[in-house]
């Protein structure tokens, strides 16, 4: 197997990825700060991507290996599985099928798991849910499977929207119950439209600095006393989120930790 090792990540070398495809790469993968580009034959590469190194490696079907190592993830009343593991959902659990791919949210990250657990623990029947930073759509879809009347997933990354819609479809979520749009909350990000309205429940798996920035928007988009579920918060940044919620008059703040990650729940100001 011929692999071209290019220093950097899929983010930092985003502008160069097309050059790798154009040169004949059959697959790209990121591992520990290096992009691995798979080739069938050695190619002449343009100067922008000439800082890498060609290596001949033992053959391995990395996609098959990745798939073989995936396990179902149980979070509250939901078990998240890729499409080929639906048979492994324990009896009584709600299956949530997510095709592992480009969007964050397969259930294998502690933050996603804690957010689904938190959704399982709040009354959702007949409620509306706003999922900020929807990624694969996993939290919005979980909310509908758990009984929410509607869920709206928003994300600033346009690539996530068709993926989230497809995941909703795979899970048999009717069109009117889950919607996904490119967008966010907050006037500091004016290029993205803010979704209108007020929701019964708001969930957001982002990061602490963004929760701090958006705390006022969260308060404005949840019914008085409605639940707020926040994660994506590293332990060291937890106090920033707690201070933001206090500033915006949220009440009943609770914290759960899983390793270095925190999940915070609160109730919107009355
Ligand atoms: N909700 C999924 C989950 O829990 O697994 C995905 C969470 S992933 C950690 C964060 C997502 O938020 C990414 O898809 C990213 O594009 C999106 N995002 C980042 N900043 C955002 C913002 N300001 N507004 C909305 N979405 C944002």
Short mmCIF file of C-alpha atoms and ligand atoms in Angstrom, two decimals:
data_model
loop_
_atom_site.label_atom_id
_atom_site.label_comp_id
_atom_site.label_asym_id
_atom_site.label_seq_id
_atom_site.Cartn_x
_atom_site.Cartn_y
_atom_site.Cartn_z
CA UNK A 1 0.00 0.00 0.00
CA UNK A 2 1.42 3.38 -1.04
CA UNK A 3 0.80 6.17 1.46
CA UNK A 4 1.84 9.81 1.18
CA UNK A 5 2.37 11.32 4.66
CA UNK A 6 1.67 15.05 4.63
CA UNK A 7 2.35 17.05 7.81
CA UNK A 8 -0.77 18.80 9.20
CA UNK A 9 -4.42 18.06 9.74
CA UNK A 10 -7.45 18.00 7.46
CA UNK A 11 -8.24 21.47 8.88
CA UNK A 12 -4.83 23.10 8.60
CA UNK A 13 -4.26 21.70 5.08
CA UNK A 14 -7.85 22.14 3.92
CA UNK A 15 -6.74 24.28 0.98
CA UNK A 16 -4.47 21.44 -0.23
CA UNK A 17 -6.84 18.51 -0.04
CA UNK A 18 -8.15 19.03 -3.56
CA UNK A 19 -4.56 18.83 -4.85
CA UNK A 20 -4.19 15.38 -3.27
CA UNK A 21 -7.42 14.16 -4.87
CA UNK A 22 -6.39 15.66 -8.23
CA UNK A 23 -3.04 13.84 -7.97
CA UNK A 24 -4.93 10.54 -7.73
CA UNK A 25 -5.39 9.91 -3.99
CA UNK A 26 -7.98 7.20 -3.38
CA UNK A 27 -8.55 8.09 0.27
CA UNK A 28 -7.49 10.59 2.93
CA UNK A 29 -7.21 10.04 6.64
CA UNK A 30 -5.84 12.07 9.55
CA UNK A 31 -3.78 10.41 12.28
CA UNK A 32 -1.76 12.18 15.00
CA UNK A 33 -1.09 15.41 13.14
CA UNK A 34 -0.41 13.78 9.77
CA UNK A 35 -2.61 13.41 6.73
CA UNK A 36 -2.31 9.97 5.17
CA UNK A 37 -3.16 10.01 1.47
CA UNK A 38 -3.58 6.58 -0.13
CA UNK A 39 -2.36 6.14 -3.72
CA UNK A 40 -2.25 3.26 -6.18
CA UNK A 41 0.73 4.69 -8.05
CA UNK A 42 3.28 7.32 -7.11
CA UNK A 43 2.26 10.73 -8.47
CA UNK A 44 4.11 13.95 -9.28
CA UNK A 45 2.86 16.37 -6.66
CA UNK A 46 2.63 20.16 -6.97
CA UNK A 47 4.91 22.34 -4.79
CA UNK A 48 2.15 23.20 -2.28
CA UNK A 49 2.03 19.58 -1.09
CA UNK A 50 5.63 18.55 -1.75
CA UNK A 51 6.58 18.71 1.96
CA UNK A 52 5.36 15.16 2.61
CA UNK A 53 6.96 11.75 2.35
CA UNK A 54 6.09 8.63 0.31
CA UNK A 55 5.97 5.37 2.28
CA UNK A 56 5.23 1.82 1.29
CA UNK A 57 3.24 0.22 4.11
CA UNK A 58 1.82 -3.21 4.84
CA UNK A 59 -1.62 -3.61 3.30
CA UNK A 60 -4.51 -3.11 5.62
CA UNK A 61 -8.13 -2.46 4.95
CA UNK A 62 -8.33 0.53 7.29
CA UNK A 63 -12.00 1.19 6.64
CA UNK A 64 -12.91 -2.42 7.44
CA UNK A 65 -10.70 -2.23 10.53
CA UNK A 66 -12.40 0.97 11.69
CA UNK A 67 -15.85 -0.50 11.12
CA UNK A 68 -14.97 -3.76 12.84
CA UNK A 69 -13.91 -1.86 15.97
CA UNK A 70 -17.08 0.19 16.30
CA UNK A 71 -19.32 -0.83 19.19
CA UNK A 72 -22.89 0.18 20.04
CA UNK A 73 -23.04 3.08 22.51
CA UNK A 74 -25.75 3.04 25.14
CA UNK A 75 -26.75 6.44 26.51
CA UNK A 76 -29.84 6.62 28.70
CA UNK A 77 -32.78 5.02 26.89
CA UNK A 78 -31.03 5.23 23.51
CA UNK A 79 -28.44 2.94 21.92
CA UNK A 80 -26.47 4.54 19.10
CA UNK A 81 -25.29 2.13 16.40
CA UNK A 82 -23.93 2.25 12.86
CA UNK A 83 -26.35 0.73 10.30
CA UNK A 84 -24.64 -2.69 10.35
CA UNK A 85 -25.01 -3.16 14.11
CA UNK A 86 -28.76 -2.62 14.53
CA UNK A 87 -29.08 -6.27 15.60
CA UNK A 88 -26.98 -5.50 18.70
CA UNK A 89 -29.39 -3.00 20.28
CA UNK A 90 -30.49 -4.40 23.67
CA UNK A 91 -34.20 -5.12 24.08
CA UNK A 92 -36.05 -2.13 25.44
CA UNK A 93 -33.53 0.40 24.15
CA UNK A 94 -34.39 2.88 21.38
CA UNK A 95 -32.07 2.28 18.41
CA UNK A 96 -30.51 5.44 16.95
CA UNK A 97 -28.67 4.69 13.72
CA UNK A 98 -25.81 7.01 12.78
CA UNK A 99 -23.71 6.41 9.67
CA UNK A 100 -20.14 7.24 10.81
CA UNK A 101 -18.79 9.86 8.44
CA UNK A 102 -17.66 13.42 8.13
CA UNK A 103 -19.90 14.99 10.80
CA UNK A 104 -19.16 14.84 14.55
CA UNK A 105 -21.62 12.78 16.55
CA UNK A 106 -21.39 8.97 16.33
CA UNK A 107 -21.97 8.62 20.08
CA UNK A 108 -18.40 7.55 20.74
CA UNK A 109 -17.43 10.87 22.32
CA UNK A 110 -18.21 11.35 26.01
CA UNK A 111 -19.93 14.68 25.34
CA UNK A 112 -22.43 13.20 22.86
CA UNK A 113 -23.11 10.31 25.20
CA UNK A 114 -23.71 12.56 28.21
CA UNK A 115 -25.98 14.84 26.16
CA UNK A 116 -28.14 11.89 25.04
CA UNK A 117 -28.28 10.68 28.65
CA UNK A 118 -29.39 14.15 29.76
CA UNK A 119 -32.06 14.24 27.01
CA UNK A 120 -33.28 10.83 28.22
CA UNK A 121 -33.72 12.30 31.70
CA UNK A 122 -35.89 15.36 30.85
CA UNK A 123 -39.56 15.17 29.84
CA UNK A 124 -39.64 15.55 26.07
CA UNK A 125 -43.12 14.30 25.18
CA UNK A 126 -44.76 16.80 22.84
CA UNK A 127 -41.96 19.34 23.36
CA UNK A 128 -39.87 21.34 20.91
CA UNK A 129 -36.08 21.04 21.07
CA UNK A 130 -33.34 23.26 19.67
CA UNK A 131 -29.98 21.53 19.08
CA UNK A 132 -27.19 24.08 18.54
CA UNK A 133 -24.16 22.54 16.78
CA UNK A 134 -26.05 19.54 15.48
CA UNK A 135 -23.19 17.83 13.56
CA UNK A 136 -24.52 14.40 12.55
CA UNK A 137 -27.94 15.40 13.94
CA UNK A 138 -27.56 12.82 16.70
CA UNK A 139 -29.03 14.93 19.53
CA UNK A 140 -31.98 16.29 17.53
CA UNK A 141 -32.80 12.78 16.29
CA UNK A 142 -32.44 11.34 19.82
CA UNK A 143 -34.84 14.02 21.07
CA UNK A 144 -37.51 13.01 18.52
CA UNK A 145 -37.03 9.29 19.25
CA UNK A 146 -37.47 10.13 22.95
CA UNK A 147 -40.83 11.78 22.23
CA UNK A 148 -40.14 15.40 21.28
CA UNK A 149 -42.79 16.82 18.95
CA UNK A 150 -40.16 18.65 16.88
CA UNK A 151 -36.42 19.19 16.90
CA UNK A 152 -34.47 21.83 15.01
CA UNK A 153 -30.74 21.21 14.51
CA UNK A 154 -28.55 24.15 13.51
CA UNK A 155 -24.88 24.13 12.59
CA UNK A 156 -22.52 26.72 11.13
CA UNK A 157 -20.92 24.02 8.99
CA UNK A 158 -23.07 23.60 5.86
CA UNK A 159 -21.58 20.14 5.20
CA UNK A 160 -23.31 18.74 8.27
CA UNK A 161 -26.84 19.61 7.15
CA UNK A 162 -27.36 16.96 4.42
CA UNK A 163 -25.65 14.39 6.67
CA UNK A 164 -27.99 15.18 9.57
CA UNK A 165 -31.01 15.04 7.24
CA UNK A 166 -29.92 11.65 5.92
CA UNK A 167 -29.43 10.31 9.45
CA UNK A 168 -32.94 11.51 10.36
CA UNK A 169 -34.28 9.68 7.31
CA UNK A 170 -32.41 6.45 8.16
CA UNK A 171 -34.06 6.59 11.59
CA UNK A 172 -37.52 6.99 10.04
CA UNK A 173 -38.01 10.45 11.57
CA UNK A 174 -40.86 12.10 9.64
CA UNK A 175 -39.90 15.32 7.77
CA UNK A 176 -42.08 17.54 9.91
CA UNK A 177 -40.51 16.38 13.18
CA UNK A 178 -36.81 17.08 12.61
CA UNK A 179 -35.39 19.93 10.56
CA UNK A 180 -31.78 20.90 10.00
CA UNK A 181 -30.56 24.29 8.86
CA UNK A 182 -27.26 26.05 8.53
CA UNK A 183 -27.17 28.67 11.27
CA UNK A 184 -26.47 29.55 14.85
CA UNK A 185 -27.58 31.78 17.67
CA UNK A 186 -26.14 35.19 18.41
CA UNK A 187 -25.52 38.45 16.65
CA UNK A 188 -21.73 38.03 16.89
CA UNK A 189 -21.94 35.60 14.01
CA UNK A 190 -24.02 37.69 11.60
CA UNK A 191 -23.31 35.62 8.51
CA UNK A 192 -25.54 32.90 9.92
CA UNK A 193 -29.27 33.30 10.33
CA UNK A 194 -30.56 32.86 13.88
CA UNK A 195 -33.46 30.43 14.08
CA UNK A 196 -36.62 32.17 15.26
CA UNK A 197 -38.62 31.30 18.26
CA UNK A 198 -38.53 29.89 21.71
CA UNK A 199 -38.09 26.18 22.46
CA UNK A 200 -39.10 23.95 25.37
CA UNK A 201 -35.60 22.45 25.61
CA UNK A 202 -32.21 23.61 24.30
CA UNK A 203 -29.19 21.33 23.95
CA UNK A 204 -25.75 22.40 22.72
CA UNK A 205 -22.53 20.40 22.43
CA UNK A 206 -20.10 23.20 21.54
CA UNK A 207 -17.26 24.49 23.73
CA UNK A 208 -17.00 26.62 26.87
CA UNK A 209 -16.06 29.92 25.22
CA UNK A 210 -19.04 29.65 22.88
CA UNK A 211 -21.42 28.80 25.72
CA UNK A 212 -20.14 31.91 27.49
CA UNK A 213 -20.78 33.98 24.36
CA UNK A 214 -24.20 32.46 23.71
CA UNK A 215 -25.58 32.22 27.27
CA UNK A 216 -27.85 35.27 26.76
CA UNK A 217 -29.12 33.78 23.50
CA UNK A 218 -29.86 30.49 25.24
CA UNK A 219 -31.97 32.38 27.81
CA UNK A 220 -33.86 34.16 25.02
CA UNK A 221 -34.62 30.93 23.14
CA UNK A 222 -35.95 28.70 25.97
CA UNK A 223 -39.34 28.96 27.65
CA UNK A 224 -39.15 30.26 31.25
CA UNK A 225 -37.92 27.43 33.48
CA UNK A 226 -37.19 25.16 30.48
CA UNK A 227 -34.18 22.82 30.56
CA UNK A 228 -30.81 23.77 29.11
CA UNK A 229 -28.26 21.01 28.42
CA UNK A 230 -24.69 22.08 27.63
CA UNK A 231 -21.60 20.00 26.96
CA UNK A 232 -18.33 20.10 25.04
CA UNK A 233 -16.89 21.75 28.17
CA UNK A 234 -13.37 20.83 29.31
CA UNK A 235 -13.01 20.54 33.11
CA UNK A 236 -10.65 23.53 33.22
CA UNK A 237 -13.25 25.77 31.53
CA UNK A 238 -16.24 24.70 33.60
CA UNK A 239 -16.21 27.78 35.83
CA UNK A 240 -16.51 30.01 32.74
CA UNK A 241 -19.80 28.30 31.81
CA UNK A 242 -21.10 28.33 35.38
CA UNK A 243 -20.37 32.08 35.64
CA UNK A 244 -22.14 32.72 32.31
CA UNK A 245 -25.26 30.86 33.47
CA UNK A 246 -25.28 32.75 36.76
CA UNK A 247 -24.90 36.05 34.88
CA UNK A 248 -27.97 35.21 32.77
CA UNK A 249 -30.07 34.13 35.80
CA UNK A 250 -30.26 30.41 34.97
CA UNK A 251 -31.18 28.32 38.03
CA UNK A 252 -30.76 24.70 39.25
CA UNK A 253 -27.30 24.35 37.70
CA UNK A 254 -25.91 20.79 37.87
CA UNK A 255 -22.59 19.40 36.66
CA UNK A 256 -21.63 15.88 35.52
CA UNK A 257 -18.12 14.83 34.59
CA UNK A 258 -16.89 12.07 32.32
CA UNK A 259 -13.08 12.10 32.31
CA UNK A 260 -12.00 15.58 31.27
CA UNK A 261 -15.42 16.52 29.89
CA UNK A 262 -18.28 18.24 31.71
CA UNK A 263 -22.01 18.37 31.05
CA UNK A 264 -23.97 21.19 32.66
CA UNK A 265 -27.74 21.36 33.01
CA UNK A 266 -29.76 24.34 34.17
CA UNK A 267 -33.24 25.88 34.02
CA UNK A 268 -33.95 29.02 32.02
CA UNK A 269 -34.75 32.20 33.95
CA UNK A 270 -38.47 32.57 34.92
N1 LIG B 1 -24.29 17.67 18.35
C1 LIG B 1 -23.30 16.70 17.92
C2 LIG B 1 -22.92 15.83 19.11
O1 LIG B 1 -23.32 16.13 20.22
O2 LIG B 1 -22.21 14.83 18.90
C3 LIG B 1 -22.08 17.39 17.32
C4 LIG B 1 -21.33 18.27 18.27
S1 LIG B 1 -19.77 18.84 17.63
C5 LIG B 1 -18.80 18.79 19.08
C6 LIG B 1 -19.98 20.58 17.48
C7 LIG B 1 -20.71 21.03 16.22
O3 LIG B 1 -20.99 22.42 16.40
C8 LIG B 1 -19.92 20.93 14.94
O4 LIG B 1 -20.69 20.27 13.95
C9 LIG B 1 -19.64 22.38 14.54
O5 LIG B 1 -19.67 22.60 13.13
C10 LIG B 1 -20.78 23.11 15.20
N2 LIG B 1 -20.52 24.52 15.57
C11 LIG B 1 -19.35 25.09 15.92
N3 LIG B 1 -19.55 26.39 16.24
C12 LIG B 1 -20.88 26.64 16.09
C13 LIG B 1 -21.70 27.77 16.28
N4 LIG B 1 -21.22 28.95 16.65
N5 LIG B 1 -23.03 27.66 16.03
C14 LIG B 1 -23.56 26.47 15.61
N6 LIG B 1 -22.81 25.37 15.41
C15 LIG B 1 -21.50 25.44 15.66
#
